[in-house]
Coordinates of C-alpha atoms and ligand atoms in Angstrom, one line a residue:
X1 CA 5.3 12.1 3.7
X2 CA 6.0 14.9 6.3
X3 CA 7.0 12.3 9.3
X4 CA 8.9 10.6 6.8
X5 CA 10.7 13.5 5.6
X6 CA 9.6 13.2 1.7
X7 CA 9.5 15.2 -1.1
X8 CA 8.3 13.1 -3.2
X9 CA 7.4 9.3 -3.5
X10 CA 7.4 7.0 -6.6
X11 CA 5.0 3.8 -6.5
X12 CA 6.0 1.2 -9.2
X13 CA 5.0 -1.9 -8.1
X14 CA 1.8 -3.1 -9.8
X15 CA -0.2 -3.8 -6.6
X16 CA 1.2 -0.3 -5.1
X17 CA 0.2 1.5 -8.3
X18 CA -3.3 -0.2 -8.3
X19 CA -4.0 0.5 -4.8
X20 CA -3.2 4.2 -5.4
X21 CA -4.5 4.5 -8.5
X22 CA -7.1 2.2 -9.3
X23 CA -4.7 1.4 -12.6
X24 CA -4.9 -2.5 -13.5
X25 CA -2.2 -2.5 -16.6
X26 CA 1.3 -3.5 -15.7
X27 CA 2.9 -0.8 -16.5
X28 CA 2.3 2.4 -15.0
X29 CA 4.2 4.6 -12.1
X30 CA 2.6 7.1 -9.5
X31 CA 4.7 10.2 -8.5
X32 CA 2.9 11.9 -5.1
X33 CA 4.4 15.0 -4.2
X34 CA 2.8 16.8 -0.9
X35 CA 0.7 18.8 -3.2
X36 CA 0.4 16.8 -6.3
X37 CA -0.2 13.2 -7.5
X38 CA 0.8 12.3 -11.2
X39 CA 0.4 9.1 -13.0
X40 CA 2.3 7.7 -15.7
X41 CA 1.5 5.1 -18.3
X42 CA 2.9 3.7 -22.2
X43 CA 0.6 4.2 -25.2
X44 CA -0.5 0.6 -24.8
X45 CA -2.3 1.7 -21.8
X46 CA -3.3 5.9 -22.5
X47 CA -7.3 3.9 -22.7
X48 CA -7.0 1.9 -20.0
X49 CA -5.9 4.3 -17.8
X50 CA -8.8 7.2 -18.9
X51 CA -11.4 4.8 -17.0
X52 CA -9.5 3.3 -14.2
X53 CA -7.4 6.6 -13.1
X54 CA -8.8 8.2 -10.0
X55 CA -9.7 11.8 -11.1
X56 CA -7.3 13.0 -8.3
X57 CA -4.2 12.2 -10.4
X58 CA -2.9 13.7 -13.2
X59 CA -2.5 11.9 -16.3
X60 CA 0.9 12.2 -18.2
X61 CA 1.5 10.0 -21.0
X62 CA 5.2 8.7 -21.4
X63 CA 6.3 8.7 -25.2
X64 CA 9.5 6.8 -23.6
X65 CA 10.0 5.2 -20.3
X66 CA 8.6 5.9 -17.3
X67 CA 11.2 7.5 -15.5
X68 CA 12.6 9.8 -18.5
X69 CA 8.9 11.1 -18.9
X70 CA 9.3 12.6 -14.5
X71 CA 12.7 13.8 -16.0
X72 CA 11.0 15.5 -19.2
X73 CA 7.6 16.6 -17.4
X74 CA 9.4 18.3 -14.4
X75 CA 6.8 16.8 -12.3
X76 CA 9.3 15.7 -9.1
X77 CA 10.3 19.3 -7.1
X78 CA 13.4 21.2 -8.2
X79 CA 15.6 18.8 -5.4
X80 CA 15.1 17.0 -2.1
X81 CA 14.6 13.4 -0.8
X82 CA 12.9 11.2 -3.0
X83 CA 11.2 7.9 -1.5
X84 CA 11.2 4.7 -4.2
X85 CA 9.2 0.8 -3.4
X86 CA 12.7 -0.9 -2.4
X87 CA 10.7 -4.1 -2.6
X88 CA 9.5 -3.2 -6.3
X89 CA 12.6 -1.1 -8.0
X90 CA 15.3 -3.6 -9.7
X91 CA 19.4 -2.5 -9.3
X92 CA 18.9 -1.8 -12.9
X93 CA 16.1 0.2 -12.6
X94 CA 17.2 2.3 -9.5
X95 CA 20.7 3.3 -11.3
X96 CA 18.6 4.4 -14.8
X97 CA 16.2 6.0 -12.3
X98 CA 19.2 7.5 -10.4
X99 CA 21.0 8.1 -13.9
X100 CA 18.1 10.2 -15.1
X101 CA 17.3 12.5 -12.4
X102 CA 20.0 12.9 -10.4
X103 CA 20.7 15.2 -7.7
X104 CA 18.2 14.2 -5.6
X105 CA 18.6 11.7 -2.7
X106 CA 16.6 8.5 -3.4
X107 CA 15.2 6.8 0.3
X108 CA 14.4 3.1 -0.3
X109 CA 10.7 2.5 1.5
X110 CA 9.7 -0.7 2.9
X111 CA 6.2 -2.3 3.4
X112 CA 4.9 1.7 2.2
X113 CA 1.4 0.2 2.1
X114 CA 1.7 -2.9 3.4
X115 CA -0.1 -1.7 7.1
X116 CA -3.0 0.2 5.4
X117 CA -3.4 -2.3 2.7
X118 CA -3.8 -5.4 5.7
X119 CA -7.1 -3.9 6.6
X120 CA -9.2 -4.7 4.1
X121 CA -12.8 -2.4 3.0
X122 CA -15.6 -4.4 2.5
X123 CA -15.1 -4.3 -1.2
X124 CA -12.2 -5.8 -1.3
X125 CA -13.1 -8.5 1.0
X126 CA -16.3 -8.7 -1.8
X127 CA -13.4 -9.4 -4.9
X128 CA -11.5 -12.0 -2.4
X129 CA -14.5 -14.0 -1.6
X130 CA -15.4 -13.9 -5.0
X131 CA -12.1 -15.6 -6.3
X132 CA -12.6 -18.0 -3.0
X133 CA -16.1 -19.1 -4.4
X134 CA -14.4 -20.1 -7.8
X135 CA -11.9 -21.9 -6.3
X136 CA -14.3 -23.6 -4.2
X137 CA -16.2 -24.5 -7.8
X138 CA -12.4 -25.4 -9.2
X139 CA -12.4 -27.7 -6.4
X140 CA -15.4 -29.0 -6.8
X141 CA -15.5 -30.0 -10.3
X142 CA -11.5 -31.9 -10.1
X143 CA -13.4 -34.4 -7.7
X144 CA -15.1 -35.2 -10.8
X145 CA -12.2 -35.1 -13.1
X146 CA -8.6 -36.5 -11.3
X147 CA -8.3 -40.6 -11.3
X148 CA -5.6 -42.6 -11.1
X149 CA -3.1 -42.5 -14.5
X150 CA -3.7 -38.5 -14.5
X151 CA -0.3 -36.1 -14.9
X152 CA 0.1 -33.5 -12.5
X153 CA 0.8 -31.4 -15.0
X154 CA -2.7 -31.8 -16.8
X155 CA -4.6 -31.5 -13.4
X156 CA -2.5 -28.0 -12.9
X157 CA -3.7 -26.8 -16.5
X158 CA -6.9 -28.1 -16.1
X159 CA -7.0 -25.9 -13.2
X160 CA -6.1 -22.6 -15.0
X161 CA -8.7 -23.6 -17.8
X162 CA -11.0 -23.4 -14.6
X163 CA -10.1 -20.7 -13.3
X164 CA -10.6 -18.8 -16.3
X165 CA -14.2 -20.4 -17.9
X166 CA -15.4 -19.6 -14.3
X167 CA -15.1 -15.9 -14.5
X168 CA -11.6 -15.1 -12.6
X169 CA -9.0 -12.8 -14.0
X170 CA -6.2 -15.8 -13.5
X171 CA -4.4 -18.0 -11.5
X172 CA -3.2 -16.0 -8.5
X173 CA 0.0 -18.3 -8.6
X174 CA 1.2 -21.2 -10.6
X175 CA -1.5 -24.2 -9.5
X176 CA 0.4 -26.5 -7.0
X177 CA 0.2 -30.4 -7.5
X178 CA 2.1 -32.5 -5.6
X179 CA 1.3 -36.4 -5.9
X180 CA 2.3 -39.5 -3.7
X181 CA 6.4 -38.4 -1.8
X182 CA 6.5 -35.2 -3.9
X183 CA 3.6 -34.0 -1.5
X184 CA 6.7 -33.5 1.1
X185 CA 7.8 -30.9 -1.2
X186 CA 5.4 -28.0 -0.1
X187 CA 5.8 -25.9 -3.2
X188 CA 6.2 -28.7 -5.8
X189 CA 6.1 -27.9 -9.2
X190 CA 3.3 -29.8 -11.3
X191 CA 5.4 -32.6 -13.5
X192 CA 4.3 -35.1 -15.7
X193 CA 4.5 -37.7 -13.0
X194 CA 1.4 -40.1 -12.9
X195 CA -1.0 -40.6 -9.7
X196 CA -0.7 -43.9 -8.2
X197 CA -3.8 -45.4 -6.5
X198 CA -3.4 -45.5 -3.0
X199 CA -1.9 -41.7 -3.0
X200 CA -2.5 -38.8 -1.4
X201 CA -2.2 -35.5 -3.4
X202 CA -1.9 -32.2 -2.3
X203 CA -3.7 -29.5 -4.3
X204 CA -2.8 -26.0 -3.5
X205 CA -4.3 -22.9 -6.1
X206 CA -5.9 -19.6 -5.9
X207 CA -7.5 -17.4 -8.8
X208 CA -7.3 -13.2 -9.0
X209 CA -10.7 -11.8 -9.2
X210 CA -10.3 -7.9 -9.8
X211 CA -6.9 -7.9 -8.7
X212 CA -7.5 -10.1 -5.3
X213 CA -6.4 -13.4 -4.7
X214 CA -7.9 -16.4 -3.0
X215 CA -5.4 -19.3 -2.1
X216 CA -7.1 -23.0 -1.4
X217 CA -5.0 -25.8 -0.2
X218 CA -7.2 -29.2 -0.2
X219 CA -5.1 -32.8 0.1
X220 CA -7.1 -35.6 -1.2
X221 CA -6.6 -39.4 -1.6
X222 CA -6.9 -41.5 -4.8
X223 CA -7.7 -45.1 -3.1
X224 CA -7.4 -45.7 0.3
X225 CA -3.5 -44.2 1.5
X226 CA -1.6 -45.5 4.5
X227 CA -2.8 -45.5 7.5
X228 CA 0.4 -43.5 8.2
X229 CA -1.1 -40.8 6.0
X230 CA -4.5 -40.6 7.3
X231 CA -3.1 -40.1 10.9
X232 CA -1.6 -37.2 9.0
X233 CA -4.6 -36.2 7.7
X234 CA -6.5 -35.8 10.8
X235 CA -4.0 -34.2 12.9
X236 CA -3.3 -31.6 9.9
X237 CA -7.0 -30.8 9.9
X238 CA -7.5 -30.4 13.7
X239 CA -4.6 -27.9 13.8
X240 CA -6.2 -26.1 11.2
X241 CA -9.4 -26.5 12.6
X242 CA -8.2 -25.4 16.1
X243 CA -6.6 -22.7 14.4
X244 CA -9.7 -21.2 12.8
X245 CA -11.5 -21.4 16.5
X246 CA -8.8 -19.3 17.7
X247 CA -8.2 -16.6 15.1
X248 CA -10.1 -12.9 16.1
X249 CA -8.9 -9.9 16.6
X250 CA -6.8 -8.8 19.2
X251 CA -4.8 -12.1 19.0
X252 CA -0.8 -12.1 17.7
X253 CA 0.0 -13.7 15.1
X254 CA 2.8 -16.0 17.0
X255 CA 0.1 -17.1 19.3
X256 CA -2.5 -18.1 16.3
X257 CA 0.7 -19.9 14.8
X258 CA 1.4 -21.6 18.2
X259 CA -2.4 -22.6 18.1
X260 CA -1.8 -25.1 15.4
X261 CA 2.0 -25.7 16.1
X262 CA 1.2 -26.9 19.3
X263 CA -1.4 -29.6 18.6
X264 CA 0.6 -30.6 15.4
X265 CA 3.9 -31.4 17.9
X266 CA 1.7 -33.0 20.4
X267 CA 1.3 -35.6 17.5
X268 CA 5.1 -35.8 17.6
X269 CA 4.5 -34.4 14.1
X270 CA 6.1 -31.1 15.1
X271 CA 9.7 -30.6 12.9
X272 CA 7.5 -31.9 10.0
X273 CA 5.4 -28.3 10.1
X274 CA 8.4 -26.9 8.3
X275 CA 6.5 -23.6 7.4
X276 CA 4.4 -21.2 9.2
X277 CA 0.8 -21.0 9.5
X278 CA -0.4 -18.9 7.3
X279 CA 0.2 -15.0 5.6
X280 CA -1.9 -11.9 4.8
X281 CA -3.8 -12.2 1.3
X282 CA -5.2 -9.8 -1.1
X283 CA -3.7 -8.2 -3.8
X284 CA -0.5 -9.5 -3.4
X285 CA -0.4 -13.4 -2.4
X286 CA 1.9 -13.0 0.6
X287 CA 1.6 -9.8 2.1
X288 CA 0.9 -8.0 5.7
X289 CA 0.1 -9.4 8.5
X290 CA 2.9 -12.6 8.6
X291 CA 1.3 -15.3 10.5
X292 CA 4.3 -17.0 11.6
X293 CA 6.0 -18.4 15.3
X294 CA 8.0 -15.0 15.2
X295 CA 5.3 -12.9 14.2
X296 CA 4.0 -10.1 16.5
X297 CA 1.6 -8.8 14.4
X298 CA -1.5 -8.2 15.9
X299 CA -5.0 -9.3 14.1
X300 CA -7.5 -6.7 13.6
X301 CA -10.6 -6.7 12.0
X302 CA -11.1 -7.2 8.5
X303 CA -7.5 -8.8 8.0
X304 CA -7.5 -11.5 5.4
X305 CA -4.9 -14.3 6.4
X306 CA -4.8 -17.8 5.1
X307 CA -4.5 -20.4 7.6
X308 CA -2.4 -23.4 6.2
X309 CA -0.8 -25.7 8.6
X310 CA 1.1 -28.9 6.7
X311 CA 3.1 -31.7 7.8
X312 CA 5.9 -33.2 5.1
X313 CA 7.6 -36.9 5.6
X314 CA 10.4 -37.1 2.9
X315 CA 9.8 -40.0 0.6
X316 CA 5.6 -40.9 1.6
X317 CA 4.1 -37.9 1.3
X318 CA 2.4 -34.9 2.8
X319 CA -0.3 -32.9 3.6
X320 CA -1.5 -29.4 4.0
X321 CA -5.4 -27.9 4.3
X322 CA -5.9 -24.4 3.6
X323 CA -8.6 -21.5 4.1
X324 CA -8.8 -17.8 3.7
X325 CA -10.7 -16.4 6.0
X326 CA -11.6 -12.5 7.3
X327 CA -10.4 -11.7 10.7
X328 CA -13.6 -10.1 13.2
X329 CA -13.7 -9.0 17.0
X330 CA -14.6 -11.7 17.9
X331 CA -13.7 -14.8 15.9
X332 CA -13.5 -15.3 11.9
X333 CA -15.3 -16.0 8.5
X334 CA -13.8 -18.3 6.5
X335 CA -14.3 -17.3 3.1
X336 CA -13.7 -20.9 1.5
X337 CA -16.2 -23.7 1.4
X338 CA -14.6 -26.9 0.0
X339 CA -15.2 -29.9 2.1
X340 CA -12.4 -31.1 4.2
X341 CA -13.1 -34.1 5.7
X342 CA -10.9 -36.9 3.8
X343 CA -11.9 -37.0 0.2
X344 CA -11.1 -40.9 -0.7
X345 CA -11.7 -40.6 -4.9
Ligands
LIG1 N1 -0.5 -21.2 -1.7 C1 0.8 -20.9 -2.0 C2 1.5 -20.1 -0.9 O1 0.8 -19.7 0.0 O2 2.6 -19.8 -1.0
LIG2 MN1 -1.0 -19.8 1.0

C-alpha cells in the first residue's frame, strides 16, 4: 500500500475476497487500510462469515449495500487515494461507489493479487489436485456412459451430476462438448446435436473443490475416425507431451508455448493451434502466469498452469488434450491421470 501510495484498498471480487479473507459466500467486500482490515457481508451471510473470517478482520455487518455500510461505518480514512479491483468493480458499481463516498480519489488496481496468488502453498495445491482426481473419476466413468445417439447436452449435464455426487463444490466452468466439425470450435457450447459413429469428441470440464479449480481436456473417438483425425491426435498429444518434458521452473512461458507450437507447425498443423498453450489455474480458471507465444512470465515453483495445446480444421473436427500440472525446479507433476492414448469407444 505504501509503494503504491494507498490509503485504502477495497477487494470485491469473490476470489480476491476469499483469498484475503478466507470468506466463501458471494457477496462480501474487504476494506484494508494501513492499520486496519474490515470485512463486510449481507444478513444472508452474518453465519457464514463468523467461521470462515480470519480473526484479523473486523466484522461489520451491512443492513444495506456494501458500499453504503464503508459510508455509514466511517471505516475508509477521513480522505486520500482509494485503490478498487478494476478487473472486479462494474461502471455501475464504481459511479454508486464513487456516488456514495465521494471526495476521495479512486485508483483502479490491476492483477492486485494475481503475482502472490500464482504461487501456490501446499494446501492449495492439496484442493486443486483434489478437484483433478474427480475429474479424472468424471472421466472415467463417461467411458462407460457416451455411445453413439448421445446429445451433447446430456453428456455436459451428466457431467455436472458428476461432479457434484463425487464430492466437488461445482463445475469450475460450463462442461465443454464438442462432437464431430463442432470440435473446431474450441469453446463449443454443449447442443442437442447427436454423436455420429466414426467421430471424434472433444471433452473439456473442470470441478471447484474448496474454491480451486481443475480443468481436464480429453478428445476421444466413438468408432474408428479418419485417418485425417488420428494424425491429429497423435501430433496434438506429442506437443502436449513434449510440452510437459519441458515445463520447470526457471523456464518463460513463450518458450514452454514455443515447445508445443513448434512441433505442432512441424506437422504443418501450425495456424490450426489458434490458441495458446495453456494459463495459470486455481481459484480463478484463467489467472497468473499466461502461458502464451507472448508471454514473459517466468515459471516458478509451485505455479499451477494447464497445458492444453489443440489443433481445429473447420468442418471435420478437432482436438485438444489437457493437464494441470504443478510447476517444480526441476521439471513438473501433472496433477491429472486420465489416460491419453486414443480412446476408440
Ligand atoms: N477449459 C476451458 C478453458 O481453459 O478456457
Ligand atoms: Mn483450460
Amino acid at each position: 500500500m505504501k509503494s503504491r501510495r494507498l490509503d485504502a484498498i477495497l477487494v470485491s471480487s469473490t476470489p480476491g475476497v476469499r483469498y484475503l479473507s478466507g470468506f466463501t459466500g458471494s457477496t462480501g467486500l474487504c476494506v484494508v487500510t494501513p492499520r486496519r482490515a474490515f470485512f463486510l457481508t449481507d444478513s444472508r451471510y452474518t453465519l457464514q462469515s463468523k467461521g470462515e473470517v480470519s480473526p484479523a478482520f473486523t466484522r461489520i455487518p451491512a443492513h444495506r449495500g456494501l458500499f453504503e455500510e464503508v459510508a455509514r461505518s466511517g471505516v475508509l480514512p477521513r480522505k486520500g487515494v482509494v485503490g478498487f479491483e478494476a478487473d472486479d468493480l462494474t461502471v455501475l458499481r464504481y459511479r454508486n461507489l464513487k456516488r456514495l463516498l465521494p471526495g476521495y480519489v479512486y485508483r483502479p488496481l490491476s492483477g492486485l493479487f494475481e503475482n502472490l496468488r500464482s504461487i501456490k502453498e501446499k494446501e492449495e495445491i492439496a484442493s486443486i489436485s483434489a478437484a483433478a482426481r474427480i475429474s479424472d473419476r468424471v472421466f472415467e466413468s463417461l467411458l462407460q456412459e457416451i455411445r453413439p445417439g448421445a446429445r451433447e447436452c446430456d453428456v455436459a449435464a451428466r457431467i455436472s451430476f458428476l461432479h457434484r455426487s463425487s464430492g466437488a463444490d461445482g463445475d469450475a466452468f460450463d462442461p465443454i462438448v464438442a462432437s464431430g466439425p463442432r470440435g473446431a470450435i474450441p469453446h463449443a457450447r454443449a447442443t442437442r446435436r447427436r454423436i455420429r459413429k466414426g467421430e471424434m469428441v472433444v471433452l473439456d470440464f473442470g470441478c471447484t473443490v474448496g474454491g480451486y479449480r481443475s480443468d481436464l481436456t480429453r478428445t476421444i473417438a466413438i468408432g474408428k475416425p479418419s485417418r485425417e483425425m488420428r494424425d491429429v491426435y497423435s501430433v496434438v498429444l506429442d506437443a502436449q507431451n513434449e510440452a510437459i518434458g519441458a515445463a520447470r521452473a526457471g523456464l518463460i512461458a513463450r518458450d514452454l508455448d514455443g515447445v508445443a507450437r513448434r512441433r505442432i507447425a512441424a506437422a504443418g498443423y501450425g495456424r490450426r493451434f489458434t490458441h495458446s498453450l495453456g494459463h495459470g489455474l486455481g481459484l480463478h480458471l484463467h489467472e497468473r502466469p499466461r502461458i502464451s507465444s507472448l508471454s514473459l512470465d517466468r515459471l516458478r515453483p509451485g505455479m499451477v498452469i494447464t497445458i492444453e495445446p489443440g489443433v481445429y480444421l473447420p468442418g471435420k473436427g478437432g482436438v485438444r488434450i489437457e493437464d494441470d500440472v504443478v510447476i517444480h525446479t526441476s521439471g513438473c507433476r501433472v496433477l491429472t491421470a486420465a489416460p491419453k492414448e486414443l480412446l476408440v469407444l
